[in-house]
């Protein structure tokens, strides 16, 4: 039985080495060199090509190389009954919270404005915003959003969060469901998006959502580009309603050279690096899941296909 590695981003050699620390005789094939498709029982994938998974008749597990799974569920032909599992990596949660805090504080302490002042050799002290009176709103209070919200609250921000089910997180006010969205946004001065991408959340950050945010709010998107209606974001920033945005993810990655984000003075971009998959911490989880499915047990961190996350 063999594992098929499918990713253009991650190093197959590094993963193979790390996985063999746990399963020394693991047979690893690297896509597109599948060998005999009937020998593949596990797929380890980030953005597999269409149809590539369907053609594997003896699959026991589809394991995401990331914490998200939308890149797998975009394929309507995933084999039925084969479990899909995701990574749940505390190392990645730490990176994501660092990223959110970095941009929130960058905006909150007006570092962007000081950077422009420096270019103009201008020496002017700006009003310091009161952290306790500034509300950070975290969309999605799962593994990543929950960690970020806890850390924002610990720094002293008034912290609120929005999720499907109610949460009881120390120092974090919980808003839920469709009815809770606009009231949540209405109080959010720094928005951190950590939702999974599903049919329900695609395009959730649109003109209506931006209009609901208070004047001068700042948007941090580190979940998926397709959560944002990019033209609506640009319109809200250009109209002066939003102070700006820090974006790690985009509808097209990379965005085309003519995309307005590249040169917009109020948009800061990074190339999907907020939380990078870490072979060292991920391999132990993947190896455990391989051993579990080969022993006839369900994998850990299995995703519900009907829910999409
Ligand atoms: P998770 O543990 O599954 O948590 C998802 C959260 O979103 C949950 O709180 C869930 O509510 C909430 N949610 C889902 N659908 C909702 C809806 N329709 N309305 C309101 N709330 C909804 O996910 P995670 O591990 O925190 O990861 C979140 C996302 O981060 C991933 O899916 C991925 O897209 C992204 N990500 C990005 C990077 C990067 O480098 N930029 C790295 C890793 C992950 P309930 O708790 O009520 O279910
Ligand atoms: C990265 O975006 C992930 O989903 O892990």
PDB file of N, CA and C in Angstrom, residues 197-240:
ATOM      1  N   UNK A 197     -13.768  28.298   3.934  1.00  0.00           N
ATOM      2  CA  UNK A 197     -14.488  28.653   2.708  1.00  0.00           C
ATOM      3  C   UNK A 197     -15.505  27.556   2.401  1.00  0.00           C
ATOM      4  N   UNK A 198     -16.788  27.928   2.463  1.00  0.00           N
ATOM      5  CA  UNK A 198     -17.871  26.989   2.163  1.00  0.00           C
ATOM      6  C   UNK A 198     -18.871  27.715   1.274  1.00  0.00           C
ATOM      7  N   UNK A 199     -19.917  26.985   0.852  1.00  0.00           N
ATOM      8  CA  UNK A 199     -20.958  27.647   0.052  1.00  0.00           C
ATOM      9  C   UNK A 199     -21.550  28.832   0.811  1.00  0.00           C
ATOM     10  N   UNK A 200     -21.651  28.690   2.146  1.00  0.00           N
ATOM     11  CA  UNK A 200     -22.277  29.756   2.939  1.00  0.00           C
ATOM     12  C   UNK A 200     -21.372  30.959   3.142  1.00  0.00           C
ATOM     13  N   UNK A 201     -20.075  30.744   3.131  1.00  0.00           N
ATOM     14  CA  UNK A 201     -19.175  31.866   3.473  1.00  0.00           C
ATOM     15  C   UNK A 201     -18.519  32.502   2.257  1.00  0.00           C
ATOM     16  N   UNK A 202     -18.675  31.895   1.074  1.00  0.00           N
ATOM     17  CA  UNK A 202     -18.087  32.496  -0.133  1.00  0.00           C
ATOM     18  C   UNK A 202     -18.679  33.880  -0.362  1.00  0.00           C
ATOM     19  N   UNK A 203     -17.820  34.881  -0.527  1.00  0.00           N
ATOM     20  CA  UNK A 203     -18.297  36.242  -0.809  1.00  0.00           C
ATOM     21  C   UNK A 203     -18.958  36.920   0.377  1.00  0.00           C
ATOM     22  N   UNK A 204     -18.725  36.390   1.580  1.00  0.00           N
ATOM     23  CA  UNK A 204     -19.412  36.955   2.764  1.00  0.00           C
ATOM     24  C   UNK A 204     -18.940  38.383   3.058  1.00  0.00           C
ATOM     25  N   UNK A 205     -17.703  38.685   2.677  1.00  0.00           N
ATOM     26  CA  UNK A 205     -17.202  40.045   2.888  1.00  0.00           C
ATOM     27  C   UNK A 205     -17.463  40.850   1.618  1.00  0.00           C
ATOM     28  N   UNK A 206     -18.689  41.360   1.543  1.00  0.00           N
ATOM     29  CA  UNK A 206     -19.143  42.090   0.359  1.00  0.00           C
ATOM     30  C   UNK A 206     -19.527  43.515   0.751  1.00  0.00           C
ATOM     31  N   UNK A 207     -20.120  44.230  -0.205  1.00  0.00           N
ATOM     32  CA  UNK A 207     -20.462  45.646   0.045  1.00  0.00           C
ATOM     33  C   UNK A 207     -21.329  45.797   1.299  1.00  0.00           C
ATOM     34  N   UNK A 208     -22.276  44.853   1.480  1.00  0.00           N
ATOM     35  CA  UNK A 208     -23.176  44.953   2.642  1.00  0.00           C
ATOM     36  C   UNK A 208     -22.383  44.807   3.944  1.00  0.00           C
ATOM     37  N   UNK A 209     -21.457  43.842   3.944  1.00  0.00           N
ATOM     38  CA  UNK A 209     -20.663  43.621   5.160  1.00  0.00           C
ATOM     39  C   UNK A 209     -19.756  44.827   5.429  1.00  0.00           C
ATOM     40  N   UNK A 210     -19.130  45.356   4.376  1.00  0.00           N
ATOM     41  CA  UNK A 210     -18.218  46.492   4.588  1.00  0.00           C
ATOM     42  C   UNK A 210     -19.000  47.715   5.068  1.00  0.00           C
ATOM     43  N   UNK A 211     -20.232  47.902   4.512  1.00  0.00           N
ATOM     44  CA  UNK A 211     -21.041  49.058   4.932  1.00  0.00           C
ATOM     45  C   UNK A 211     -21.428  48.927   6.403  1.00  0.00           C
ATOM     46  N   UNK A 212     -21.557  47.673   6.883  1.00  0.00           N
ATOM     47  CA  UNK A 212     -21.963  47.466   8.281  1.00  0.00           C
ATOM     48  C   UNK A 212     -20.823  47.771   9.258  1.00  0.00           C
ATOM     49  N   UNK A 213     -19.583  47.715   8.766  1.00  0.00           N
ATOM     50  CA  UNK A 213     -18.444  48.015   9.652  1.00  0.00           C
ATOM     51  C   UNK A 213     -18.439  49.516   9.967  1.00  0.00           C
ATOM     52  N   UNK A 214     -17.969  49.906  11.153  1.00  0.00           N
ATOM     53  CA  UNK A 214     -17.906  51.338  11.442  1.00  0.00           C
ATOM     54  C   UNK A 214     -16.894  52.046  10.533  1.00  0.00           C
ATOM     55  N   UNK A 215     -17.069  53.336  10.393  1.00  0.00           N
ATOM     56  CA  UNK A 215     -16.141  54.191   9.641  1.00  0.00           C
ATOM     57  C   UNK A 215     -14.713  53.932  10.117  1.00  0.00           C
ATOM     58  N   UNK A 216     -13.775  53.821   9.207  1.00  0.00           N
ATOM     59  CA  UNK A 216     -12.351  53.690   9.541  1.00  0.00           C
ATOM     60  C   UNK A 216     -11.938  52.304  10.023  1.00  0.00           C
ATOM     61  N   UNK A 217     -12.818  51.312   9.812  1.00  0.00           N
ATOM     62  CA  UNK A 217     -12.456  49.950  10.230  1.00  0.00           C
ATOM     63  C   UNK A 217     -11.332  49.415   9.333  1.00  0.00           C
ATOM     64  N   UNK A 218     -10.619  48.420   9.849  1.00  0.00           N
ATOM     65  CA  UNK A 218      -9.499  47.817   9.116  1.00  0.00           C
ATOM     66  C   UNK A 218      -9.789  46.326   8.964  1.00  0.00           C
ATOM     67  N   UNK A 219      -9.501  45.795   7.767  1.00  0.00           N
ATOM     68  CA  UNK A 219      -9.853  44.400   7.468  1.00  0.00           C
ATOM     69  C   UNK A 219      -8.590  43.559   7.318  1.00  0.00           C
ATOM     70  N   UNK A 220      -8.551  42.435   8.015  1.00  0.00           N
ATOM     71  CA  UNK A 220      -7.420  41.507   7.887  1.00  0.00           C
ATOM     72  C   UNK A 220      -7.996  40.178   7.391  1.00  0.00           C
ATOM     73  N   UNK A 221      -7.627  39.774   6.178  1.00  0.00           N
ATOM     74  CA  UNK A 221      -8.126  38.487   5.664  1.00  0.00           C
ATOM     75  C   UNK A 221      -6.982  37.495   5.557  1.00  0.00           C
ATOM     76  N   UNK A 222      -7.060  36.454   6.375  1.00  0.00           N
ATOM     77  CA  UNK A 222      -6.031  35.420   6.326  1.00  0.00           C
ATOM     78  C   UNK A 222      -6.667  34.044   6.182  1.00  0.00           C
ATOM     79  N   UNK A 223      -7.935  34.031   5.707  1.00  0.00           N
ATOM     80  CA  UNK A 223      -8.608  32.737   5.550  1.00  0.00           C
ATOM     81  C   UNK A 223      -8.551  32.292   4.089  1.00  0.00           C
ATOM     82  N   UNK A 224      -9.458  32.802   3.253  1.00  0.00           N
ATOM     83  CA  UNK A 224      -9.432  32.496   1.823  1.00  0.00           C
ATOM     84  C   UNK A 224      -9.814  33.741   1.038  1.00  0.00           C
ATOM     85  N   UNK A 225      -9.205  33.901  -0.144  1.00  0.00           N
ATOM     86  CA  UNK A 225      -9.486  35.060  -0.981  1.00  0.00           C
ATOM     87  C   UNK A 225     -10.944  35.142  -1.382  1.00  0.00           C
ATOM     88  N   UNK A 226     -11.574  33.979  -1.612  1.00  0.00           N
ATOM     89  CA  UNK A 226     -12.952  33.980  -2.108  1.00  0.00           C
ATOM     90  C   UNK A 226     -13.976  34.391  -1.048  1.00  0.00           C
ATOM     91  N   UNK A 227     -13.533  34.611   0.192  1.00  0.00           N
ATOM     92  CA  UNK A 227     -14.452  35.197   1.173  1.00  0.00           C
ATOM     93  C   UNK A 227     -14.755  36.658   0.823  1.00  0.00           C
ATOM     94  N   UNK A 228     -13.833  37.292   0.100  1.00  0.00           N
ATOM     95  CA  UNK A 228     -13.921  38.733  -0.146  1.00  0.00           C
ATOM     96  C   UNK A 228     -14.394  39.004  -1.574  1.00  0.00           C
ATOM     97  N   UNK A 229     -15.354  39.916  -1.713  1.00  0.00           N
ATOM     98  CA  UNK A 229     -15.694  40.436  -3.045  1.00  0.00           C
ATOM     99  C   UNK A 229     -14.706  41.586  -3.256  1.00  0.00           C
ATOM    100  N   UNK A 230     -13.686  41.315  -4.052  1.00  0.00           N
ATOM    101  CA  UNK A 230     -12.529  42.213  -4.082  1.00  0.00           C
ATOM    102  C   UNK A 230     -12.896  43.619  -4.552  1.00  0.00           C
ATOM    103  N   UNK A 231     -13.789  43.728  -5.550  1.00  0.00           N
ATOM    104  CA  UNK A 231     -14.187  45.072  -6.018  1.00  0.00           C
ATOM    105  C   UNK A 231     -14.922  45.835  -4.921  1.00  0.00           C
ATOM    106  N   UNK A 232     -15.706  45.113  -4.121  1.00  0.00           N
ATOM    107  CA  UNK A 232     -16.442  45.777  -3.031  1.00  0.00           C
ATOM    108  C   UNK A 232     -15.465  46.289  -1.970  1.00  0.00           C
ATOM    109  N   UNK A 233     -14.408  45.516  -1.730  1.00  0.00           N
ATOM    110  CA  UNK A 233     -13.406  45.970  -0.752  1.00  0.00           C
ATOM    111  C   UNK A 233     -12.723  47.233  -1.267  1.00  0.00           C
ATOM    112  N   UNK A 234     -12.316  47.200  -2.534  1.00  0.00           N
ATOM    113  CA  UNK A 234     -11.650  48.377  -3.104  1.00  0.00           C
ATOM    114  C   UNK A 234     -12.571  49.597  -3.051  1.00  0.00           C
ATOM    115  N   UNK A 235     -13.856  49.386  -3.362  1.00  0.00           N
ATOM    116  CA  UNK A 235     -14.799  50.518  -3.363  1.00  0.00           C
ATOM    117  C   UNK A 235     -14.927  51.097  -1.947  1.00  0.00           C
ATOM    118  N   UNK A 236     -14.990  50.215  -0.939  1.00  0.00           N
ATOM    119  CA  UNK A 236     -15.159  50.702   0.440  1.00  0.00           C
ATOM    120  C   UNK A 236     -13.911  51.438   0.919  1.00  0.00           C
ATOM    121  N   UNK A 237     -12.738  50.982   0.465  1.00  0.00           N
ATOM    122  CA  UNK A 237     -11.493  51.666   0.854  1.00  0.00           C
ATOM    123  C   UNK A 237     -11.386  52.997   0.093  1.00  0.00           C
ATOM    124  N   UNK A 238     -11.666  52.952  -1.207  1.00  0.00           N
ATOM    125  CA  UNK A 238     -11.561  54.172  -2.020  1.00  0.00           C
ATOM    126  C   UNK A 238     -12.535  55.252  -1.551  1.00  0.00           C
ATOM    127  N   UNK A 239     -13.707  54.814  -1.057  1.00  0.00           N
ATOM    128  CA  UNK A 239     -14.705  55.791  -0.586  1.00  0.00           C
ATOM    129  C   UNK A 239     -14.292  56.381   0.765  1.00  0.00           C
ATOM    130  N   UNK A 240     -13.224  55.845   1.368  1.00  0.00           N
ATOM    131  CA  UNK A 240     -12.766  56.352   2.659  1.00  0.00           C
ATOM    132  C   UNK A 240     -13.541  55.752   3.821  1.00  0.00           C
TER     133      UNK A 240
END
